[in-house]
Amino acid sequence: TTTTTTTTTTTTTTTTTTTTTTTTTTMPTTTTTLATTSPPLNVFEPVDGGEGRACRGAHSNDNSGSYYTAFSGVADIDACKARCVETANCVGIEYNAGGRCEVWTRDGGIQASIALNNYWCLRYGVPMLSGTFEPVDGGVGRVCRGAHENDNLAHYFDVQSAPSIDGCKAICARTAGCKGIEYHETGRCEIWLREEGIEASRALAGYTCLRFIPT
């Protein structure tokens, strides 16, 4: 008897697959914009030249301590300007090279100055129009009117509040198209904008009517 043996060889191939995972992390880019907190310092105008001048109120001898707040040890004129910008109702500054800084808040603004070495006087805010105020029909004890004494339409004027007649005048001088003012002793201030101006008035106690003449 012949015996045949068949040997079967089984080859097992093992394939190993290596998977490489690449993780890309995108880092956010943050751009930081620093806000500029420095106040604008380019809205000041020199009074009578500015340098070598000390500020005054209505005239050269008008220098009441109630017109301003004084600070000492102020580093330079720009620092003094900054104090003005940060102060409500600031109308200008007087600065001395020794570090004294006056922040002016006078209702009528800075209207005059005197010569004084090492001082600077600067007006702040909307430039005032150049001109003069003249009384209408005497001014005192008069209310303003348009074409005739009964012509008093509400759109002729803008009602403001001012603690003094000088303050009312200052508002007019800073208002484009102002034709004049009507002021009452309680602080009511009418800024007249009527195109034809103030042509009439009527008698009324406690009021003053002034016409503004630009120059």
JSON list of C-alpha atoms in Angstrom, two decimals:
[
{"chain": "A", "resi": 1, "resn": "THR", "atom": "CA", "xyz": [0.00, 0.00, 0.00]},
{"chain": "A", "resi": 2, "resn": "THR", "atom": "CA", "xyz": [1.42, 3.34, -0.92]},
{"chain": "A", "resi": 3, "resn": "THR", "atom": "CA", "xyz": [0.58, 6.25, 1.31]},
{"chain": "A", "resi": 4, "resn": "THR", "atom": "CA", "xyz": [0.88, 9.73, -0.12]},
{"chain": "A", "resi": 5, "resn": "THR", "atom": "CA", "xyz": [1.10, 12.60, 2.31]},
{"chain": "A", "resi": 6, "resn": "THR", "atom": "CA", "xyz": [0.30, 16.03, 1.01]},
{"chain": "A", "resi": 7, "resn": "THR", "atom": "CA", "xyz": [1.51, 18.90, 3.10]},
{"chain": "A", "resi": 8, "resn": "THR", "atom": "CA", "xyz": [-0.22, 22.19, 2.59]},
{"chain": "A", "resi": 9, "resn": "THR", "atom": "CA", "xyz": [1.65, 25.21, 3.80]},
{"chain": "A", "resi": 10, "resn": "THR", "atom": "CA", "xyz": [-0.47, 28.21, 4.58]},
{"chain": "A", "resi": 11, "resn": "THR", "atom": "CA", "xyz": [1.32, 31.54, 4.60]},
{"chain": "A", "resi": 12, "resn": "THR", "atom": "CA", "xyz": [-0.38, 34.26, 6.55]},
{"chain": "A", "resi": 13, "resn": "THR", "atom": "CA", "xyz": [0.63, 37.77, 5.67]},
{"chain": "A", "resi": 14, "resn": "THR", "atom": "CA", "xyz": [-0.16, 40.36, 8.21]},
{"chain": "A", "resi": 15, "resn": "THR", "atom": "CA", "xyz": [-0.26, 43.95, 6.96]},
{"chain": "A", "resi": 16, "resn": "THR", "atom": "CA", "xyz": [0.02, 46.63, 9.57]},
{"chain": "A", "resi": 17, "resn": "THR", "atom": "CA", "xyz": [-1.25, 50.02, 8.49]},
{"chain": "A", "resi": 18, "resn": "THR", "atom": "CA", "xyz": [0.01, 52.94, 10.49]},
{"chain": "A", "resi": 19, "resn": "THR", "atom": "CA", "xyz": [-2.21, 55.99, 10.33]},
{"chain": "A", "resi": 20, "resn": "THR", "atom": "CA", "xyz": [-0.53, 59.27, 11.13]},
{"chain": "A", "resi": 21, "resn": "THR", "atom": "CA", "xyz": [-2.92, 61.97, 12.25]},
{"chain": "A", "resi": 22, "resn": "THR", "atom": "CA", "xyz": [-1.68, 65.50, 11.91]},
{"chain": "A", "resi": 23, "resn": "THR", "atom": "CA", "xyz": [-3.55, 68.00, 14.01]},
{"chain": "A", "resi": 24, "resn": "THR", "atom": "CA", "xyz": [-3.23, 71.61, 12.97]},
{"chain": "A", "resi": 25, "resn": "THR", "atom": "CA", "xyz": [-4.16, 74.13, 15.64]},
{"chain": "A", "resi": 26, "resn": "THR", "atom": "CA", "xyz": [-4.90, 77.60, 14.43]},
{"chain": "A", "resi": 27, "resn": "MET", "atom": "CA", "xyz": [-4.11, 80.14, 17.08]},
{"chain": "A", "resi": 28, "resn": "PRO", "atom": "CA", "xyz": [-6.36, 83.15, 16.95]},
{"chain": "A", "resi": 29, "resn": "THR", "atom": "CA", "xyz": [-4.60, 86.40, 16.21]},
{"chain": "A", "resi": 30, "resn": "THR", "atom": "CA", "xyz": [-5.68, 89.19, 18.49]},
{"chain": "A", "resi": 31, "resn": "THR", "atom": "CA", "xyz": [-5.10, 92.72, 17.47]},
{"chain": "A", "resi": 32, "resn": "THR", "atom": "CA", "xyz": [-5.33, 95.12, 20.34]},
{"chain": "A", "resi": 33, "resn": "THR", "atom": "CA", "xyz": [-6.04, 98.71, 19.52]},
{"chain": "A", "resi": 34, "resn": "LEU", "atom": "CA", "xyz": [-5.21, 101.07, 22.32]},
{"chain": "A", "resi": 35, "resn": "ALA", "atom": "CA", "xyz": [-7.70, 103.85, 22.66]},
{"chain": "A", "resi": 36, "resn": "THR", "atom": "CA", "xyz": [-6.17, 107.27, 22.74]},
{"chain": "A", "resi": 37, "resn": "THR", "atom": "CA", "xyz": [-7.37, 108.99, 25.86]},
{"chain": "A", "resi": 38, "resn": "SER", "atom": "CA", "xyz": [-5.40, 112.18, 25.44]},
{"chain": "A", "resi": 39, "resn": "PRO", "atom": "CA", "xyz": [-7.81, 115.10, 25.05]},
{"chain": "A", "resi": 40, "resn": "PRO", "atom": "CA", "xyz": [-7.74, 117.10, 21.82]},
{"chain": "A", "resi": 41, "resn": "LEU", "atom": "CA", "xyz": [-5.37, 120.00, 22.28]},
{"chain": "A", "resi": 42, "resn": "ASN", "atom": "CA", "xyz": [-5.92, 121.81, 19.01]},
{"chain": "A", "resi": 43, "resn": "VAL", "atom": "CA", "xyz": [-9.05, 123.83, 19.81]},
{"chain": "A", "resi": 44, "resn": "PHE", "atom": "CA", "xyz": [-7.32, 126.65, 21.68]},
{"chain": "A", "resi": 45, "resn": "GLU", "atom": "CA", "xyz": [-6.79, 130.12, 20.26]},
{"chain": "A", "resi": 46, "resn": "PRO", "atom": "CA", "xyz": [-4.42, 132.78, 21.61]},
{"chain": "A", "resi": 47, "resn": "VAL", "atom": "CA", "xyz": [-5.91, 135.84, 23.27]},
{"chain": "A", "resi": 48, "resn": "ASP", "atom": "CA", "xyz": [-4.17, 139.01, 22.04]},
{"chain": "A", "resi": 49, "resn": "GLY", "atom": "CA", "xyz": [-1.28, 136.90, 20.80]},
{"chain": "A", "resi": 50, "resn": "GLY", "atom": "CA", "xyz": [-1.37, 134.43, 23.70]},
{"chain": "A", "resi": 51, "resn": "GLU", "atom": "CA", "xyz": [2.27, 134.47, 24.79]},
{"chain": "A", "resi": 52, "resn": "GLY", "atom": "CA", "xyz": [3.20, 137.08, 27.38]},
{"chain": "A", "resi": 53, "resn": "ARG", "atom": "CA", "xyz": [-0.48, 137.65, 28.22]},
{"chain": "A", "resi": 54, "resn": "ALA", "atom": "CA", "xyz": [-2.50, 137.05, 31.41]},
{"chain": "A", "resi": 55, "resn": "CYS", "atom": "CA", "xyz": [-6.25, 136.45, 31.01]},
{"chain": "A", "resi": 56, "resn": "ARG", "atom": "CA", "xyz": [-8.92, 138.90, 32.11]},
{"chain": "A", "resi": 57, "resn": "GLY", "atom": "CA", "xyz": [-12.72, 139.09, 32.02]},
{"chain": "A", "resi": 58, "resn": "ALA", "atom": "CA", "xyz": [-14.61, 141.98, 30.45]},
{"chain": "A", "resi": 59, "resn": "HIS", "atom": "CA", "xyz": [-11.65, 144.40, 30.65]},
{"chain": "A", "resi": 60, "resn": "SER", "atom": "CA", "xyz": [-8.00, 144.56, 31.67]},
{"chain": "A", "resi": 61, "resn": "ASN", "atom": "CA", "xyz": [-8.76, 145.05, 35.38]},
{"chain": "A", "resi": 62, "resn": "ASP", "atom": "CA", "xyz": [-11.45, 142.37, 35.59]},
{"chain": "A", "resi": 63, "resn": "ASN", "atom": "CA", "xyz": [-9.79, 139.41, 37.32]},
{"chain": "A", "resi": 64, "resn": "SER", "atom": "CA", "xyz": [-12.22, 138.03, 39.91]},
{"chain": "A", "resi": 65, "resn": "GLY", "atom": "CA", "xyz": [-11.10, 134.82, 41.60]},
{"chain": "A", "resi": 66, "resn": "SER", "atom": "CA", "xyz": [-14.55, 133.35, 40.85]},
{"chain": "A", "resi": 67, "resn": "TYR", "atom": "CA", "xyz": [-13.71, 133.24, 37.14]},
{"chain": "A", "resi": 68, "resn": "TYR", "atom": "CA", "xyz": [-11.25, 130.35, 37.36]},
{"chain": "A", "resi": 69, "resn": "THR", "atom": "CA", "xyz": [-9.86, 127.43, 39.33]},
{"chain": "A", "resi": 70, "resn": "ALA", "atom": "CA", "xyz": [-6.09, 127.60, 39.95]},
{"chain": "A", "resi": 71, "resn": "PHE", "atom": "CA", "xyz": [-3.80, 124.56, 39.98]},
{"chain": "A", "resi": 72, "resn": "SER", "atom": "CA", "xyz": [-0.11, 124.48, 40.91]},
{"chain": "A", "resi": 73, "resn": "GLY", "atom": "CA", "xyz": [2.67, 122.14, 39.86]},
{"chain": "A", "resi": 74, "resn": "VAL", "atom": "CA", "xyz": [1.24, 121.61, 36.36]},
{"chain": "A", "resi": 75, "resn": "ALA", "atom": "CA", "xyz": [4.05, 120.25, 34.21]},
{"chain": "A", "resi": 76, "resn": "ASP", "atom": "CA", "xyz": [3.51, 122.21, 31.00]},
{"chain": "A", "resi": 77, "resn": "ILE", "atom": "CA", "xyz": [0.97, 124.15, 28.98]},
{"chain": "A", "resi": 78, "resn": "ASP", "atom": "CA", "xyz": [-0.38, 120.98, 27.34]},
{"chain": "A", "resi": 79, "resn": "ALA", "atom": "CA", "xyz": [-1.15, 119.54, 30.78]},
{"chain": "A", "resi": 80, "resn": "CYS", "atom": "CA", "xyz": [-2.97, 122.78, 31.59]},
{"chain": "A", "resi": 81, "resn": "LYS", "atom": "CA", "xyz": [-4.95, 122.47, 28.35]},
{"chain": "A", "resi": 82, "resn": "ALA", "atom": "CA", "xyz": [-5.88, 118.91, 29.32]},
{"chain": "A", "resi": 83, "resn": "ARG", "atom": "CA", "xyz": [-7.32, 120.13, 32.62]},
{"chain": "A", "resi": 84, "resn": "CYS", "atom": "CA", "xyz": [-9.44, 122.61, 30.69]},
{"chain": "A", "resi": 85, "resn": "VAL", "atom": "CA", "xyz": [-10.76, 119.95, 28.29]},
{"chain": "A", "resi": 86, "resn": "GLU", "atom": "CA", "xyz": [-11.74, 117.78, 31.26]},
{"chain": "A", "resi": 87, "resn": "THR", "atom": "CA", "xyz": [-13.56, 120.65, 33.00]},
{"chain": "A", "resi": 88, "resn": "ALA", "atom": "CA", "xyz": [-17.22, 121.37, 32.24]},
{"chain": "A", "resi": 89, "resn": "ASN", "atom": "CA", "xyz": [-17.79, 124.90, 30.90]},
{"chain": "A", "resi": 90, "resn": "CYS", "atom": "CA", "xyz": [-14.08, 125.65, 30.48]},
{"chain": "A", "resi": 91, "resn": "VAL", "atom": "CA", "xyz": [-13.60, 128.75, 28.33]},
{"chain": "A", "resi": 92, "resn": "GLY", "atom": "CA", "xyz": [-9.81, 128.92, 28.37]},
{"chain": "A", "resi": 93, "resn": "ILE", "atom": "CA", "xyz": [-6.59, 128.82, 30.36]},
{"chain": "A", "resi": 94, "resn": "GLU", "atom": "CA", "xyz": [-3.91, 131.05, 31.78]},
{"chain": "A", "resi": 95, "resn": "TYR", "atom": "CA", "xyz": [-0.57, 129.28, 32.24]},
{"chain": "A", "resi": 96, "resn": "ASN", "atom": "CA", "xyz": [2.61, 130.42, 33.96]},
{"chain": "A", "resi": 97, "resn": "ALA", "atom": "CA", "xyz": [6.05, 128.90, 33.33]},
{"chain": "A", "resi": 98, "resn": "GLY", "atom": "CA", "xyz": [6.30, 128.16, 37.06]},
{"chain": "A", "resi": 99, "resn": "GLY", "atom": "CA", "xyz": [3.53, 125.57, 36.76]},
{"chain": "A", "resi": 100, "resn": "ARG", "atom": "CA", "xyz": [0.48, 127.66, 37.74]},
{"chain": "A", "resi": 101, "resn": "CYS", "atom": "CA", "xyz": [-2.57, 126.81, 35.65]},
{"chain": "A", "resi": 102, "resn": "GLU", "atom": "CA", "xyz": [-5.83, 128.74, 35.75]},
{"chain": "A", "resi": 103, "resn": "VAL", "atom": "CA", "xyz": [-8.83, 126.95, 34.22]},
{"chain": "A", "resi": 104, "resn": "TRP", "atom": "CA", "xyz": [-11.33, 129.67, 33.31]},
{"chain": "A", "resi": 105, "resn": "THR", "atom": "CA", "xyz": [-15.10, 129.05, 33.46]},
{"chain": "A", "resi": 106, "resn": "ARG", "atom": "CA", "xyz": [-16.40, 132.66, 33.37]},
{"chain": "A", "resi": 107, "resn": "ASP", "atom": "CA", "xyz": [-19.87, 132.90, 31.79]},
{"chain": "A", "resi": 108, "resn": "GLY", "atom": "CA", "xyz": [-18.81, 135.61, 29.35]},
{"chain": "A", "resi": 109, "resn": "GLY", "atom": "CA", "xyz": [-15.55, 133.90, 28.48]},
{"chain": "A", "resi": 110, "resn": "ILE", "atom": "CA", "xyz": [-12.12, 135.52, 28.30]},
{"chain": "A", "resi": 111, "resn": "GLN", "atom": "CA", "xyz": [-12.68, 138.91, 26.70]},
{"chain": "A", "resi": 112, "resn": "ALA", "atom": "CA", "xyz": [-9.47, 140.72, 27.58]},
{"chain": "A", "resi": 113, "resn": "SER", "atom": "CA", "xyz": [-5.85, 140.27, 28.70]},
{"chain": "A", "resi": 114, "resn": "ILE", "atom": "CA", "xyz": [-2.86, 142.18, 30.02]},
{"chain": "A", "resi": 115, "resn": "ALA", "atom": "CA", "xyz": [0.84, 141.98, 29.20]},
{"chain": "A", "resi": 116, "resn": "LEU", "atom": "CA", "xyz": [2.75, 139.80, 31.68]},
{"chain": "A", "resi": 117, "resn": "ASN", "atom": "CA", "xyz": [6.03, 137.97, 31.08]},
{"chain": "A", "resi": 118, "resn": "ASN", "atom": "CA", "xyz": [6.11, 134.16, 31.25]},
{"chain": "A", "resi": 119, "resn": "TYR", "atom": "CA", "xyz": [2.33, 133.85, 31.01]},
{"chain": "A", "resi": 120, "resn": "TRP", "atom": "CA", "xyz": [0.12, 132.45, 28.26]},
{"chain": "A", "resi": 121, "resn": "CYS", "atom": "CA", "xyz": [-3.58, 133.16, 27.78]},
{"chain": "A", "resi": 122, "resn": "LEU", "atom": "CA", "xyz": [-5.60, 130.87, 25.50]},
{"chain": "A", "resi": 123, "resn": "ARG", "atom": "CA", "xyz": [-9.32, 130.79, 24.75]},
{"chain": "A", "resi": 124, "resn": "TYR", "atom": "CA", "xyz": [-10.97, 127.37, 24.44]},
{"chain": "A", "resi": 125, "resn": "GLY", "atom": "CA", "xyz": [-13.98, 126.20, 22.46]},
{"chain": "A", "resi": 126, "resn": "VAL", "atom": "CA", "xyz": [-15.86, 127.45, 19.44]},
{"chain": "A", "resi": 127, "resn": "PRO", "atom": "CA", "xyz": [-14.26, 130.72, 18.28]},
{"chain": "A", "resi": 128, "resn": "MET", "atom": "CA", "xyz": [-16.33, 133.76, 19.14]},
{"chain": "A", "resi": 129, "resn": "LEU", "atom": "CA", "xyz": [-17.65, 135.89, 16.30]},
{"chain": "A", "resi": 130, "resn": "SER", "atom": "CA", "xyz": [-16.28, 139.40, 16.22]},
{"chain": "A", "resi": 131, "resn": "GLY", "atom": "CA", "xyz": [-18.87, 142.12, 16.68]},
{"chain": "A", "resi": 132, "resn": "THR", "atom": "CA", "xyz": [-20.66, 144.49, 19.00]},
{"chain": "A", "resi": 133, "resn": "PHE", "atom": "CA", "xyz": [-24.02, 144.56, 20.77]},
{"chain": "A", "resi": 134, "resn": "GLU", "atom": "CA", "xyz": [-26.23, 147.63, 20.48]},
{"chain": "A", "resi": 135, "resn": "PRO", "atom": "CA", "xyz": [-29.44, 148.32, 22.42]},
{"chain": "A", "resi": 136, "resn": "VAL", "atom": "CA", "xyz": [-32.71, 148.07, 20.52]},
{"chain": "A", "resi": 137, "resn": "ASP", "atom": "CA", "xyz": [-34.90, 151.09, 21.35]},
{"chain": "A", "resi": 138, "resn": "GLY", "atom": "CA", "xyz": [-32.82, 151.70, 24.47]},
{"chain": "A", "resi": 139, "resn": "GLY", "atom": "CA", "xyz": [-32.28, 148.00, 25.25]},
{"chain": "A", "resi": 140, "resn": "VAL", "atom": "CA", "xyz": [-33.19, 147.87, 28.95]},
{"chain": "A", "resi": 141, "resn": "GLY", "atom": "CA", "xyz": [-36.85, 147.19, 29.67]},
{"chain": "A", "resi": 142, "resn": "ARG", "atom": "CA", "xyz": [-37.44, 145.98, 26.10]},
{"chain": "A", "resi": 143, "resn": "VAL", "atom": "CA", "xyz": [-38.28, 142.58, 24.58]},
{"chain": "A", "resi": 144, "resn": "CYS", "atom": "CA", "xyz": [-37.17, 141.80, 21.04]},
{"chain": "A", "resi": 145, "resn": "ARG", "atom": "CA", "xyz": [-39.58, 141.52, 18.13]},
{"chain": "A", "resi": 146, "resn": "GLY", "atom": "CA", "xyz": [-39.42, 140.83, 14.40]},
{"chain": "A", "resi": 147, "resn": "ALA", "atom": "CA", "xyz": [-40.98, 143.17, 11.84]},
{"chain": "A", "resi": 148, "resn": "HIS", "atom": "CA", "xyz": [-43.26, 144.90, 14.38]},
{"chain": "A", "resi": 149, "resn": "GLU", "atom": "CA", "xyz": [-43.98, 144.89, 18.13]},
{"chain": "A", "resi": 150, "resn": "ASN", "atom": "CA", "xyz": [-46.41, 141.96, 17.90]},
{"chain": "A", "resi": 151, "resn": "ASP", "atom": "CA", "xyz": [-44.18, 139.82, 15.66]},
{"chain": "A", "resi": 152, "resn": "ASN", "atom": "CA", "xyz": [-42.74, 137.20, 18.02]},
{"chain": "A", "resi": 153, "resn": "LEU", "atom": "CA", "xyz": [-42.84, 133.83, 16.26]},
{"chain": "A", "resi": 154, "resn": "ALA", "atom": "CA", "xyz": [-41.16, 131.02, 18.20]},
{"chain": "A", "resi": 155, "resn": "HIS", "atom": "CA", "xyz": [-38.91, 129.99, 15.29]},
{"chain": "A", "resi": 156, "resn": "TYR", "atom": "CA", "xyz": [-37.19, 133.39, 15.34]},
{"chain": "A", "resi": 157, "resn": "PHE", "atom": "CA", "xyz": [-35.07, 132.46, 18.36]},
{"chain": "A", "resi": 158, "resn": "ASP", "atom": "CA", "xyz": [-33.50, 129.64, 20.35]},
{"chain": "A", "resi": 159, "resn": "VAL", "atom": "CA", "xyz": [-34.12, 129.69, 24.11]},
{"chain": "A", "resi": 160, "resn": "GLN", "atom": "CA", "xyz": [-31.02, 129.16, 26.27]},
{"chain": "A", "resi": 161, "resn": "SER", "atom": "CA", "xyz": [-30.16, 129.67, 29.92]},
{"chain": "A", "resi": 162, "resn": "ALA", "atom": "CA", "xyz": [-27.39, 131.99, 31.10]},
{"chain": "A", "resi": 163, "resn": "PRO", "atom": "CA", "xyz": [-26.68, 133.28, 34.62]},
{"chain": "A", "resi": 164, "resn": "SER", "atom": "CA", "xyz": [-25.77, 136.74, 33.31]},
{"chain": "A", "resi": 165, "resn": "ILE", "atom": "CA", "xyz": [-26.29, 138.94, 30.27]},
{"chain": "A", "resi": 166, "resn": "ASP", "atom": "CA", "xyz": [-22.59, 138.54, 29.43]},
{"chain": "A", "resi": 167, "resn": "GLY", "atom": "CA", "xyz": [-23.11, 134.81, 29.35]},
{"chain": "A", "resi": 168, "resn": "CYS", "atom": "CA", "xyz": [-26.04, 135.29, 26.96]},
{"chain": "A", "resi": 169, "resn": "LYS", "atom": "CA", "xyz": [-23.90, 137.53, 24.76]},
{"chain": "A", "resi": 170, "resn": "ALA", "atom": "CA", "xyz": [-21.17, 134.87, 24.69]},
{"chain": "A", "resi": 171, "resn": "ILE", "atom": "CA", "xyz": [-23.66, 132.23, 23.52]},
{"chain": "A", "resi": 172, "resn": "CYS", "atom": "CA", "xyz": [-24.75, 134.56, 20.72]},
{"chain": "A", "resi": 173, "resn": "ALA", "atom": "CA", "xyz": [-21.16, 135.28, 19.70]},
{"chain": "A", "resi": 174, "resn": "ARG", "atom": "CA", "xyz": [-20.52, 131.54, 19.38]},
{"chain": "A", "resi": 175, "resn": "THR", "atom": "CA", "xyz": [-23.72, 130.87, 17.41]},
{"chain": "A", "resi": 176, "resn": "ALA", "atom": "CA", "xyz": [-23.60, 131.14, 13.62]},
{"chain": "A", "resi": 177, "resn": "GLY", "atom": "CA", "xyz": [-26.27, 133.49, 12.34]},
{"chain": "A", "resi": 178, "resn": "CYS", "atom": "CA", "xyz": [-27.00, 135.13, 15.69]},
{"chain": "A", "resi": 179, "resn": "LYS", "atom": "CA", "xyz": [-28.75, 138.48, 15.18]},
{"chain": "A", "resi": 180, "resn": "GLY", "atom": "CA", "xyz": [-29.03, 139.50, 18.82]},
{"chain": "A", "resi": 181, "resn": "ILE", "atom": "CA", "xyz": [-30.32, 138.53, 22.25]},
{"chain": "A", "resi": 182, "resn": "GLU", "atom": "CA", "xyz": [-33.24, 139.04, 24.55]},
{"chain": "A", "resi": 183, "resn": "TYR", "atom": "CA", "xyz": [-32.24, 138.49, 28.18]},
{"chain": "A", "resi": 184, "resn": "HIS", "atom": "CA", "xyz": [-34.37, 138.27, 31.31]},
{"chain": "A", "resi": 185, "resn": "GLU", "atom": "CA", "xyz": [-32.96, 138.75, 34.80]},
{"chain": "A", "resi": 186, "resn": "THR", "atom": "CA", "xyz": [-34.10, 135.21, 35.75]},
{"chain": "A", "resi": 187, "resn": "GLY", "atom": "CA", "xyz": [-31.54, 133.78, 33.29]},
{"chain": "A", "resi": 188, "resn": "ARG", "atom": "CA", "xyz": [-33.73, 133.25, 30.23]},
{"chain": "A", "resi": 189, "resn": "CYS", "atom": "CA", "xyz": [-31.65, 133.96, 27.13]},
{"chain": "A", "resi": 190, "resn": "GLU", "atom": "CA", "xyz": [-33.16, 134.13, 23.66]},
{"chain": "A", "resi": 191, "resn": "ILE", "atom": "CA", "xyz": [-30.66, 133.79, 20.80]},
{"chain": "A", "resi": 192, "resn": "TRP", "atom": "CA", "xyz": [-32.31, 135.52, 17.85]},
{"chain": "A", "resi": 193, "resn": "LEU", "atom": "CA", "xyz": [-31.71, 133.87, 14.46]},
{"chain": "A", "resi": 194, "resn": "ARG", "atom": "CA", "xyz": [-34.39, 135.55, 12.34]},
{"chain": "A", "resi": 195, "resn": "GLU", "atom": "CA", "xyz": [-32.88, 136.19, 8.92]},
{"chain": "A", "resi": 196, "resn": "GLU", "atom": "CA", "xyz": [-34.01, 139.81, 8.80]},
{"chain": "A", "resi": 197, "resn": "GLY", "atom": "CA", "xyz": [-32.78, 140.37, 12.34]},
{"chain": "A", "resi": 198, "resn": "ILE", "atom": "CA", "xyz": [-34.44, 142.24, 15.21]},
{"chain": "A", "resi": 199, "resn": "GLU", "atom": "CA", "xyz": [-36.42, 145.08, 13.67]},
{"chain": "A", "resi": 200, "resn": "ALA", "atom": "CA", "xyz": [-38.68, 146.08, 16.56]},
{"chain": "A", "resi": 201, "resn": "SER", "atom": "CA", "xyz": [-39.24, 145.77, 20.31]},
{"chain": "A", "resi": 202, "resn": "ARG", "atom": "CA", "xyz": [-41.84, 146.46, 22.96]},
{"chain": "A", "resi": 203, "resn": "ALA", "atom": "CA", "xyz": [-41.68, 147.58, 26.58]},
{"chain": "A", "resi": 204, "resn": "LEU", "atom": "CA", "xyz": [-41.50, 144.90, 29.26]},
{"chain": "A", "resi": 205, "resn": "ALA", "atom": "CA", "xyz": [-39.79, 145.23, 32.64]},
{"chain": "A", "resi": 206, "resn": "GLY", "atom": "CA", "xyz": [-36.94, 142.90, 33.55]},
{"chain": "A", "resi": 207, "resn": "TYR", "atom": "CA", "xyz": [-35.89, 142.28, 29.95]},
{"chain": "A", "resi": 208, "resn": "THR", "atom": "CA", "xyz": [-33.09, 143.62, 27.76]},
{"chain": "A", "resi": 209, "resn": "CYS", "atom": "CA", "xyz": [-33.00, 143.49, 23.95]},
{"chain": "A", "resi": 210, "resn": "LEU", "atom": "CA", "xyz": [-29.67, 143.84, 22.14]},
{"chain": "A", "resi": 211, "resn": "ARG", "atom": "CA", "xyz": [-28.87, 143.61, 18.44]},
{"chain": "A", "resi": 212, "resn": "PHE", "atom": "CA", "xyz": [-25.61, 141.88, 17.39]},
{"chain": "A", "resi": 213, "resn": "ILE", "atom": "CA", "xyz": [-23.59, 143.65, 14.70]},
{"chain": "A", "resi": 214, "resn": "PRO", "atom": "CA", "xyz": [-20.80, 141.43, 13.28]},
{"chain": "A", "resi": 215, "resn": "THR", "atom": "CA", "xyz": [-17.57, 143.14, 12.27]}
]
